[in-house]
């Protein structure tokens, strides 16, 4: 019970702490409002409780695949919101209009809390009724929270170090990779319901970094690390990464179709 609780924190709740650390590391740069982040966290808790209440109803939709479709849709939505947040942030900084960006950050935090917190809430409430496991569950929650807070603090200062010493947009790049990792979770969900065709894995690097290890959980939460990916998963990840880099790194050059007369001339 104790080990399961800690591992559940690393596989689910760690993502929440990482998003919060990334947002705080760019808070001053993008002039984000701390009150908006708090509001986003409270909204995420509300969404999490609401999803927990109606999770049985959602799961029975679309021939008992409603929950997978719901999670996949929210993952894609968060991916789009993160890219739009980074893209618009540089424009907002130049125009000194950051109130909308603060709300984008709050909504991103709210959706991530809803996605990652619901699984732990179901686990926590399910085992809380078993009185003989309360002590182990409580200790596991304390240890898991401490580990997640420690990792998020290290990530926060690491992002600040990269921004100051190496590259000013390092945190945005990490945020982009995080968004691509979230997007790639969509393929896992759609593979479970046989919506996407299954394919053979290309390689297995568990002998280097085991996916179920502490470092594996960290990399999976931050970048969507998969030790044995398939060709489809790699293609989706690279496609999402290409779109993200173009959208965020080249905000001043949107797609344009040249006028016919100009093209002829």
PDB file of C-alpha atoms in Angstrom:
ATOM      1  CA  UNK A   1       0.000   0.000   0.000  1.00  0.00           C
ATOM      2  CA  UNK A   2       2.760   2.428   0.953  1.00  0.00           C
ATOM      3  CA  UNK A   3       4.766   1.776  -2.225  1.00  0.00           C
ATOM      4  CA  UNK A   4       1.654   1.895  -4.423  1.00  0.00           C
ATOM      5  CA  UNK A   5       0.662   5.286  -3.005  1.00  0.00           C
ATOM      6  CA  UNK A   6       4.129   6.757  -3.600  1.00  0.00           C
ATOM      7  CA  UNK A   7       4.240   5.370  -7.149  1.00  0.00           C
ATOM      8  CA  UNK A   8       0.781   6.790  -7.849  1.00  0.00           C
ATOM      9  CA  UNK A   9       2.037  10.191  -6.752  1.00  0.00           C
ATOM     10  CA  UNK A  10       5.010   9.902  -9.102  1.00  0.00           C
ATOM     11  CA  UNK A  11       2.895   8.793 -12.073  1.00  0.00           C
ATOM     12  CA  UNK A  12       0.003  11.246 -11.618  1.00  0.00           C
ATOM     13  CA  UNK A  13       0.467  14.030  -9.066  1.00  0.00           C
ATOM     14  CA  UNK A  14       4.059  14.734 -10.105  1.00  0.00           C
ATOM     15  CA  UNK A  15       2.772  16.201 -13.382  1.00  0.00           C
ATOM     16  CA  UNK A  16       0.761  18.804 -11.447  1.00  0.00           C
ATOM     17  CA  UNK A  17       3.778  19.924  -9.436  1.00  0.00           C
ATOM     18  CA  UNK A  18       5.891  20.110 -12.594  1.00  0.00           C
ATOM     19  CA  UNK A  19       3.364  22.317 -14.414  1.00  0.00           C
ATOM     20  CA  UNK A  20       3.247  24.601 -11.393  1.00  0.00           C
ATOM     21  CA  UNK A  21       7.054  24.776 -11.283  1.00  0.00           C
ATOM     22  CA  UNK A  22       7.250  25.614 -15.006  1.00  0.00           C
ATOM     23  CA  UNK A  23       4.611  28.339 -14.682  1.00  0.00           C
ATOM     24  CA  UNK A  24       6.309  29.855 -11.631  1.00  0.00           C
ATOM     25  CA  UNK A  25       9.684  29.867 -13.385  1.00  0.00           C
ATOM     26  CA  UNK A  26       8.263  32.130 -16.139  1.00  0.00           C
ATOM     27  CA  UNK A  27       5.915  34.059 -13.839  1.00  0.00           C
ATOM     28  CA  UNK A  28       8.116  37.153 -13.659  1.00  0.00           C
ATOM     29  CA  UNK A  29       9.144  37.024 -17.311  1.00  0.00           C
ATOM     30  CA  UNK A  30       5.549  36.943 -18.564  1.00  0.00           C
ATOM     31  CA  UNK A  31       4.236  38.985 -15.614  1.00  0.00           C
ATOM     32  CA  UNK A  32       1.692  36.339 -14.638  1.00  0.00           C
ATOM     33  CA  UNK A  33      -0.673  37.062 -11.778  1.00  0.00           C
ATOM     34  CA  UNK A  34      -0.206  34.795  -8.770  1.00  0.00           C
ATOM     35  CA  UNK A  35      -3.857  35.168  -7.801  1.00  0.00           C
ATOM     36  CA  UNK A  36      -4.881  33.789 -11.192  1.00  0.00           C
ATOM     37  CA  UNK A  37      -2.714  30.692 -10.660  1.00  0.00           C
ATOM     38  CA  UNK A  38      -4.360  30.151  -7.270  1.00  0.00           C
ATOM     39  CA  UNK A  39      -7.775  30.555  -8.900  1.00  0.00           C
ATOM     40  CA  UNK A  40      -6.753  28.030 -11.570  1.00  0.00           C
ATOM     41  CA  UNK A  41      -5.695  25.535  -8.889  1.00  0.00           C
ATOM     42  CA  UNK A  42      -9.027  25.916  -7.067  1.00  0.00           C
ATOM     43  CA  UNK A  43     -10.908  25.571 -10.365  1.00  0.00           C
ATOM     44  CA  UNK A  44      -8.928  22.414 -11.125  1.00  0.00           C
ATOM     45  CA  UNK A  45      -9.909  20.915  -7.758  1.00  0.00           C
ATOM     46  CA  UNK A  46     -13.554  21.729  -8.541  1.00  0.00           C
ATOM     47  CA  UNK A  47     -13.273  20.096 -11.990  1.00  0.00           C
ATOM     48  CA  UNK A  48     -11.583  17.074 -10.389  1.00  0.00           C
ATOM     49  CA  UNK A  49     -14.434  16.579  -7.911  1.00  0.00           C
ATOM     50  CA  UNK A  50     -16.989  17.074 -10.677  1.00  0.00           C
ATOM     51  CA  UNK A  51     -15.282  14.486 -12.876  1.00  0.00           C
ATOM     52  CA  UNK A  52     -15.087  12.053  -9.962  1.00  0.00           C
ATOM     53  CA  UNK A  53     -18.850  12.394  -9.425  1.00  0.00           C
ATOM     54  CA  UNK A  54     -19.780  11.812 -13.085  1.00  0.00           C
ATOM     55  CA  UNK A  55     -16.955   9.462 -14.049  1.00  0.00           C
ATOM     56  CA  UNK A  56     -19.268   6.437 -14.265  1.00  0.00           C
ATOM     57  CA  UNK A  57     -21.666   8.287 -16.557  1.00  0.00           C
ATOM     58  CA  UNK A  58     -18.837   9.467 -18.824  1.00  0.00           C
ATOM     59  CA  UNK A  59     -17.197   6.036 -18.981  1.00  0.00           C
ATOM     60  CA  UNK A  60     -20.427   4.425 -20.249  1.00  0.00           C
ATOM     61  CA  UNK A  61     -20.704   6.764 -23.229  1.00  0.00           C
ATOM     62  CA  UNK A  62     -19.662   5.711 -26.765  1.00  0.00           C
ATOM     63  CA  UNK A  63     -19.933   1.976 -26.006  1.00  0.00           C
ATOM     64  CA  UNK A  64     -18.005   2.207 -22.709  1.00  0.00           C
ATOM     65  CA  UNK A  65     -15.151   4.219 -24.262  1.00  0.00           C
ATOM     66  CA  UNK A  66     -16.338   7.638 -23.124  1.00  0.00           C
ATOM     67  CA  UNK A  67     -13.665   8.095 -20.467  1.00  0.00           C
ATOM     68  CA  UNK A  68     -10.836   7.400 -22.923  1.00  0.00           C
ATOM     69  CA  UNK A  69     -12.316   9.840 -25.432  1.00  0.00           C
ATOM     70  CA  UNK A  70     -12.784  12.451 -22.709  1.00  0.00           C
ATOM     71  CA  UNK A  71      -9.197  12.153 -21.458  1.00  0.00           C
ATOM     72  CA  UNK A  72      -7.822  12.167 -25.009  1.00  0.00           C
ATOM     73  CA  UNK A  73      -9.783  15.327 -25.853  1.00  0.00           C
ATOM     74  CA  UNK A  74      -8.574  17.133 -22.730  1.00  0.00           C
ATOM     75  CA  UNK A  75      -4.954  16.118 -23.428  1.00  0.00           C
ATOM     76  CA  UNK A  76      -5.188  17.603 -26.925  1.00  0.00           C
ATOM     77  CA  UNK A  77      -6.872  20.721 -25.536  1.00  0.00           C
ATOM     78  CA  UNK A  78      -4.112  21.249 -22.958  1.00  0.00           C
ATOM     79  CA  UNK A  79      -1.496  20.773 -25.692  1.00  0.00           C
ATOM     80  CA  UNK A  80      -3.146  23.507 -27.788  1.00  0.00           C
ATOM     81  CA  UNK A  81      -3.533  25.810 -24.772  1.00  0.00           C
ATOM     82  CA  UNK A  82       0.145  25.491 -23.837  1.00  0.00           C
ATOM     83  CA  UNK A  83       1.285  26.286 -27.379  1.00  0.00           C
ATOM     84  CA  UNK A  84      -1.097  29.224 -27.637  1.00  0.00           C
ATOM     85  CA  UNK A  85       0.028  30.442 -24.212  1.00  0.00           C
ATOM     86  CA  UNK A  86       3.706  30.437 -25.223  1.00  0.00           C
ATOM     87  CA  UNK A  87       2.950  31.923 -28.643  1.00  0.00           C
ATOM     88  CA  UNK A  88       0.842  34.778 -27.263  1.00  0.00           C
ATOM     89  CA  UNK A  89       3.118  35.436 -24.281  1.00  0.00           C
ATOM     90  CA  UNK A  90       5.838  37.074 -26.374  1.00  0.00           C
ATOM     91  CA  UNK A  91       3.289  39.295 -28.088  1.00  0.00           C
ATOM     92  CA  UNK A  92       1.740  40.216 -24.738  1.00  0.00           C
ATOM     93  CA  UNK A  93       5.128  41.050 -23.243  1.00  0.00           C
ATOM     94  CA  UNK A  94       5.857  43.458 -26.084  1.00  0.00           C
ATOM     95  CA  UNK A  95       2.460  45.116 -25.707  1.00  0.00           C
ATOM     96  CA  UNK A  96       2.378  45.024 -21.875  1.00  0.00           C
ATOM     97  CA  UNK A  97      -0.965  43.179 -21.910  1.00  0.00           C
ATOM     98  CA  UNK A  98      -0.585  40.042 -19.799  1.00  0.00           C
ATOM     99  CA  UNK A  99      -3.947  39.654 -18.086  1.00  0.00           C
ATOM    100  CA  UNK A 100      -5.157  37.215 -20.752  1.00  0.00           C
ATOM    101  CA  UNK A 101      -1.951  35.203 -20.467  1.00  0.00           C
ATOM    102  CA  UNK A 102      -2.460  34.830 -16.725  1.00  0.00           C
ATOM    103  CA  UNK A 103      -5.868  33.324 -17.367  1.00  0.00           C
ATOM    104  CA  UNK A 104      -4.402  30.963 -19.962  1.00  0.00           C
ATOM    105  CA  UNK A 105      -1.903  29.780 -17.335  1.00  0.00           C
ATOM    106  CA  UNK A 106      -4.696  29.314 -14.799  1.00  0.00           C
ATOM    107  CA  UNK A 107      -6.830  27.277 -17.218  1.00  0.00           C
ATOM    108  CA  UNK A 108      -3.845  25.070 -18.125  1.00  0.00           C
ATOM    109  CA  UNK A 109      -3.187  24.401 -14.446  1.00  0.00           C
ATOM    110  CA  UNK A 110      -6.882  23.675 -13.847  1.00  0.00           C
ATOM    111  CA  UNK A 111      -7.127  21.081 -16.633  1.00  0.00           C
ATOM    112  CA  UNK A 112      -3.897  19.364 -15.576  1.00  0.00           C
ATOM    113  CA  UNK A 113      -5.118  19.102 -11.972  1.00  0.00           C
ATOM    114  CA  UNK A 114      -8.410  17.659 -13.207  1.00  0.00           C
ATOM    115  CA  UNK A 115      -6.690  15.088 -15.432  1.00  0.00           C
ATOM    116  CA  UNK A 116      -3.991  13.928 -13.061  1.00  0.00           C
ATOM    117  CA  UNK A 117      -5.793  14.345  -9.763  1.00  0.00           C
ATOM    118  CA  UNK A 118      -8.903  12.305 -10.532  1.00  0.00           C
ATOM    119  CA  UNK A 119      -7.084   8.956 -10.670  1.00  0.00           C
ATOM    120  CA  UNK A 120      -5.439   9.588  -7.331  1.00  0.00           C
ATOM    121  CA  UNK A 121      -8.754  10.742  -5.813  1.00  0.00           C
ATOM    122  CA  UNK A 122     -10.428   7.476  -6.860  1.00  0.00           C
ATOM    123  CA  UNK A 123      -7.537   5.482  -5.408  1.00  0.00           C
ATOM    124  CA  UNK A 124      -7.462   7.512  -2.197  1.00  0.00           C
ATOM    125  CA  UNK A 125     -11.205   7.323  -1.489  1.00  0.00           C
ATOM    126  CA  UNK A 126     -11.360   3.638  -2.412  1.00  0.00           C
ATOM    127  CA  UNK A 127      -8.726   2.615   0.120  1.00  0.00           C
ATOM    128  CA  UNK A 128      -9.638   5.174   2.791  1.00  0.00           C
ATOM    129  CA  UNK A 129     -12.673   3.052   3.722  1.00  0.00           C
ATOM    130  CA  UNK A 130     -10.338   0.181   4.632  1.00  0.00           C
ATOM    131  CA  UNK A 131      -9.385   1.076   8.190  1.00  0.00           C
ATOM    132  CA  UNK A 132      -6.430  -1.286   8.331  1.00  0.00           C
ATOM    133  CA  UNK A 133      -4.725   0.623   5.500  1.00  0.00           C
ATOM    134  CA  UNK A 134      -5.245   4.193   6.693  1.00  0.00           C
ATOM    135  CA  UNK A 135      -1.813   4.526   8.298  1.00  0.00           C
ATOM    136  CA  UNK A 136       0.041   3.221   5.240  1.00  0.00           C
ATOM    137  CA  UNK A 137      -2.062   5.423   2.972  1.00  0.00           C
ATOM    138  CA  UNK A 138      -1.385   8.516   5.073  1.00  0.00           C
ATOM    139  CA  UNK A 139       2.371   7.865   5.199  1.00  0.00           C
ATOM    140  CA  UNK A 140       2.395   7.233   1.458  1.00  0.00           C
ATOM    141  CA  UNK A 141       0.622  10.542   0.819  1.00  0.00           C
ATOM    142  CA  UNK A 142       3.127  12.426   2.999  1.00  0.00           C
ATOM    143  CA  UNK A 143       6.128  10.768   1.332  1.00  0.00           C
ATOM    144  CA  UNK A 144       4.707  11.210  -2.153  1.00  0.00           C
ATOM    145  CA  UNK A 145       3.924  14.879  -1.521  1.00  0.00           C
ATOM    146  CA  UNK A 146       7.428  15.474  -0.178  1.00  0.00           C
ATOM    147  CA  UNK A 147       9.039  13.806  -3.193  1.00  0.00           C
ATOM    148  CA  UNK A 148       6.885  15.774  -5.658  1.00  0.00           C
ATOM    149  CA  UNK A 149       7.573  19.089  -3.910  1.00  0.00           C
ATOM    150  CA  UNK A 150      11.325  18.377  -3.838  1.00  0.00           C
ATOM    151  CA  UNK A 151      11.414  17.496  -7.543  1.00  0.00           C
ATOM    152  CA  UNK A 152       9.338  20.561  -8.483  1.00  0.00           C
ATOM    153  CA  UNK A 153      11.639  22.870  -6.481  1.00  0.00           C
ATOM    154  CA  UNK A 154      14.700  21.424  -8.234  1.00  0.00           C
ATOM    155  CA  UNK A 155      12.971  21.828 -11.613  1.00  0.00           C
ATOM    156  CA  UNK A 156      12.057  25.426 -10.780  1.00  0.00           C
ATOM    157  CA  UNK A 157      15.641  26.447  -9.960  1.00  0.00           C
ATOM    158  CA  UNK A 158      16.977  24.418 -12.896  1.00  0.00           C
ATOM    159  CA  UNK A 159      14.713  26.378 -15.270  1.00  0.00           C
ATOM    160  CA  UNK A 160      15.840  29.664 -13.718  1.00  0.00           C
ATOM    161  CA  UNK A 161      19.470  28.631 -14.160  1.00  0.00           C
ATOM    162  CA  UNK A 162      18.947  27.725 -17.812  1.00  0.00           C
ATOM    163  CA  UNK A 163      17.117  30.990 -18.526  1.00  0.00           C
ATOM    164  CA  UNK A 164      19.839  33.113 -16.932  1.00  0.00           C
ATOM    165  CA  UNK A 165      23.006  31.272 -17.984  1.00  0.00           C
ATOM    166  CA  UNK A 166      22.267  29.467 -21.229  1.00  0.00           C
ATOM    167  CA  UNK A 167      19.181  30.357 -23.236  1.00  0.00           C
ATOM    168  CA  UNK A 168      16.457  32.820 -22.289  1.00  0.00           C
ATOM    169  CA  UNK A 169      13.662  30.615 -23.642  1.00  0.00           C
ATOM    170  CA  UNK A 170      14.786  27.345 -22.058  1.00  0.00           C
ATOM    171  CA  UNK A 171      11.680  27.057 -19.910  1.00  0.00           C
ATOM    172  CA  UNK A 172       9.452  27.532 -22.952  1.00  0.00           C
ATOM    173  CA  UNK A 173      11.313  24.698 -24.720  1.00  0.00           C
ATOM    174  CA  UNK A 174      10.823  22.425 -21.700  1.00  0.00           C
ATOM    175  CA  UNK A 175       7.164  23.443 -21.615  1.00  0.00           C
ATOM    176  CA  UNK A 176       6.846  22.541 -25.309  1.00  0.00           C
ATOM    177  CA  UNK A 177       8.346  19.094 -24.691  1.00  0.00           C
ATOM    178  CA  UNK A 178       5.978  18.664 -21.764  1.00  0.00           C
ATOM    179  CA  UNK A 179       3.018  19.556 -24.010  1.00  0.00           C
ATOM    180  CA  UNK A 180       4.159  17.019 -26.617  1.00  0.00           C
ATOM    181  CA  UNK A 181       4.387  14.374 -23.888  1.00  0.00           C
ATOM    182  CA  UNK A 182       0.796  15.113 -22.882  1.00  0.00           C
ATOM    183  CA  UNK A 183      -0.299  14.958 -26.519  1.00  0.00           C
ATOM    184  CA  UNK A 184       1.381  11.595 -26.966  1.00  0.00           C
ATOM    185  CA  UNK A 185      -0.667  10.150 -24.098  1.00  0.00           C
ATOM    186  CA  UNK A 186      -3.614  10.483 -26.457  1.00  0.00           C
ATOM    187  CA  UNK A 187      -2.219   7.676 -28.599  1.00  0.00           C
ATOM    188  CA  UNK A 188      -2.057   5.346 -25.572  1.00  0.00           C
ATOM    189  CA  UNK A 189      -5.699   6.067 -24.771  1.00  0.00           C
ATOM    190  CA  UNK A 190      -6.893   5.587 -28.347  1.00  0.00           C
ATOM    191  CA  UNK A 191      -4.876   2.390 -28.705  1.00  0.00           C
ATOM    192  CA  UNK A 192      -6.691   0.951 -25.678  1.00  0.00           C
ATOM    193  CA  UNK A 193     -10.055   1.337 -27.399  1.00  0.00           C
ATOM    194  CA  UNK A 194      -8.697   0.094 -30.776  1.00  0.00           C
ATOM    195  CA  UNK A 195      -9.334   3.410 -32.491  1.00  0.00           C
ATOM    196  CA  UNK A 196      -5.721   3.603 -33.665  1.00  0.00           C
ATOM    197  CA  UNK A 197      -4.039   0.608 -35.289  1.00  0.00           C
ATOM    198  CA  UNK A 198      -1.575  -1.195 -33.078  1.00  0.00           C
ATOM    199  CA  UNK A 199       1.983  -1.627 -34.318  1.00  0.00           C
ATOM    200  CA  UNK A 200       5.163  -3.292 -33.186  1.00  0.00           C
ATOM    201  CA  UNK A 201       7.551  -1.445 -30.923  1.00  0.00           C
ATOM    202  CA  UNK A 202      10.696  -0.173 -32.617  1.00  0.00           C
ATOM    203  CA  UNK A 203      13.143  -0.448 -29.731  1.00  0.00           C
ATOM    204  CA  UNK A 204      13.307  -1.041 -25.997  1.00  0.00           C
ATOM    205  CA  UNK A 205      15.612   1.104 -23.836  1.00  0.00           C
ATOM    206  CA  UNK A 206      14.515  -0.227 -20.455  1.00  0.00           C
ATOM    207  CA  UNK A 207      18.045  -1.496 -19.992  1.00  0.00           C
ATOM    208  CA  UNK A 208      19.194   2.155 -19.974  1.00  0.00           C
ATOM    209  CA  UNK A 209      16.363   3.866 -18.066  1.00  0.00           C
ATOM    210  CA  UNK A 210      13.546   1.684 -16.812  1.00  0.00           C
ATOM    211  CA  UNK A 211      10.153   3.283 -17.373  1.00  0.00           C
ATOM    212  CA  UNK A 212       8.953   2.133 -13.939  1.00  0.00           C
ATOM    213  CA  UNK A 213      12.001   3.494 -12.109  1.00  0.00           C
ATOM    214  CA  UNK A 214      12.133   6.814 -10.255  1.00  0.00           C
ATOM    215  CA  UNK A 215      13.998   8.486 -13.119  1.00  0.00           C
ATOM    216  CA  UNK A 216      11.619   6.876 -15.604  1.00  0.00           C
ATOM    217  CA  UNK A 217       8.594   8.308 -13.791  1.00  0.00           C
ATOM    218  CA  UNK A 218      10.260  11.731 -13.762  1.00  0.00           C
ATOM    219  CA  UNK A 219      11.020  11.679 -17.488  1.00  0.00           C
ATOM    220  CA  UNK A 220       7.576  10.326 -18.318  1.00  0.00           C
ATOM    221  CA  UNK A 221       5.899  13.101 -16.328  1.00  0.00           C
ATOM    222  CA  UNK A 222       8.081  15.806 -17.858  1.00  0.00           C
ATOM    223  CA  UNK A 223       8.610  14.693 -21.462  1.00  0.00           C
ATOM    224  CA  UNK A 224       6.276  11.720 -21.962  1.00  0.00           C
ATOM    225  CA  UNK A 225       9.167   9.231 -21.875  1.00  0.00           C
ATOM    226  CA  UNK A 226       8.332   5.797 -23.255  1.00  0.00           C
ATOM    227  CA  UNK A 227      10.986   3.092 -23.045  1.00  0.00           C
ATOM    228  CA  UNK A 228       9.372   0.898 -25.729  1.00  0.00           C
ATOM    229  CA  UNK A 229       7.531   3.134 -28.208  1.00  0.00           C
ATOM    230  CA  UNK A 230       5.858   2.096 -31.427  1.00  0.00           C
ATOM    231  CA  UNK A 231       6.311   3.734 -34.819  1.00  0.00           C
ATOM    232  CA  UNK A 232       2.931   5.443 -34.468  1.00  0.00           C
ATOM    233  CA  UNK A 233       3.831   6.944 -31.077  1.00  0.00           C
ATOM    234  CA  UNK A 234       7.154   8.283 -32.356  1.00  0.00           C
ATOM    235  CA  UNK A 235       5.464   9.740 -35.427  1.00  0.00           C
ATOM    236  CA  UNK A 236       2.795  11.480 -33.333  1.00  0.00           C
ATOM    237  CA  UNK A 237       5.384  12.853 -30.920  1.00  0.00           C
ATOM    238  CA  UNK A 238       7.619  14.199 -33.681  1.00  0.00           C
ATOM    239  CA  UNK A 239       4.618  15.651 -35.495  1.00  0.00           C
ATOM    240  CA  UNK A 240       3.420  17.383 -32.331  1.00  0.00           C
ATOM    241  CA  UNK A 241       6.962  18.646 -31.671  1.00  0.00           C
ATOM    242  CA  UNK A 242       7.304  20.065 -35.203  1.00  0.00           C
ATOM    243  CA  UNK A 243       3.977  21.900 -34.943  1.00  0.00           C
ATOM    244  CA  UNK A 244       4.888  23.214 -31.495  1.00  0.00           C
ATOM    245  CA  UNK A 245       8.312  24.501 -32.513  1.00  0.00           C
ATOM    246  CA  UNK A 246       6.946  26.220 -35.599  1.00  0.00           C
ATOM    247  CA  UNK A 247       4.036  27.772 -33.706  1.00  0.00           C
ATOM    248  CA  UNK A 248       6.064  28.940 -30.715  1.00  0.00           C
ATOM    249  CA  UNK A 249       9.506  29.696 -32.122  1.00  0.00           C
ATOM    250  CA  UNK A 250       8.295  31.573 -35.211  1.00  0.00           C
ATOM    251  CA  UNK A 251       5.293  33.595 -34.003  1.00  0.00           C
ATOM    252  CA  UNK A 252       5.910  36.464 -36.405  1.00  0.00           C
ATOM    253  CA  UNK A 253       5.761  34.307 -39.547  1.00  0.00           C
ATOM    254  CA  UNK A 254       2.283  32.807 -39.933  1.00  0.00           C
ATOM    255  CA  UNK A 255       1.314  30.647 -42.871  1.00  0.00           C
ATOM    256  CA  UNK A 256       0.389  32.801 -45.859  1.00  0.00           C
ATOM    257  CA  UNK A 257      -0.653  31.918 -49.372  1.00  0.00           C
ATOM    258  CA  UNK A 258       0.792  34.477 -51.788  1.00  0.00           C
ATOM    259  CA  UNK A 259      -1.629  36.407 -53.966  1.00  0.00           C
ATOM    260  CA  UNK A 260      -1.965  34.996 -57.492  1.00  0.00           C
ATOM    261  CA  UNK A 261      -0.945  38.232 -59.202  1.00  0.00           C
ATOM    262  CA  UNK A 262       2.082  38.658 -56.935  1.00  0.00           C
ATOM    263  CA  UNK A 263       3.132  35.086 -57.595  1.00  0.00           C
ATOM    264  CA  UNK A 264       2.855  35.584 -61.346  1.00  0.00           C
ATOM    265  CA  UNK A 265       4.807  38.838 -61.240  1.00  0.00           C
TER     266      UNK A 265
END
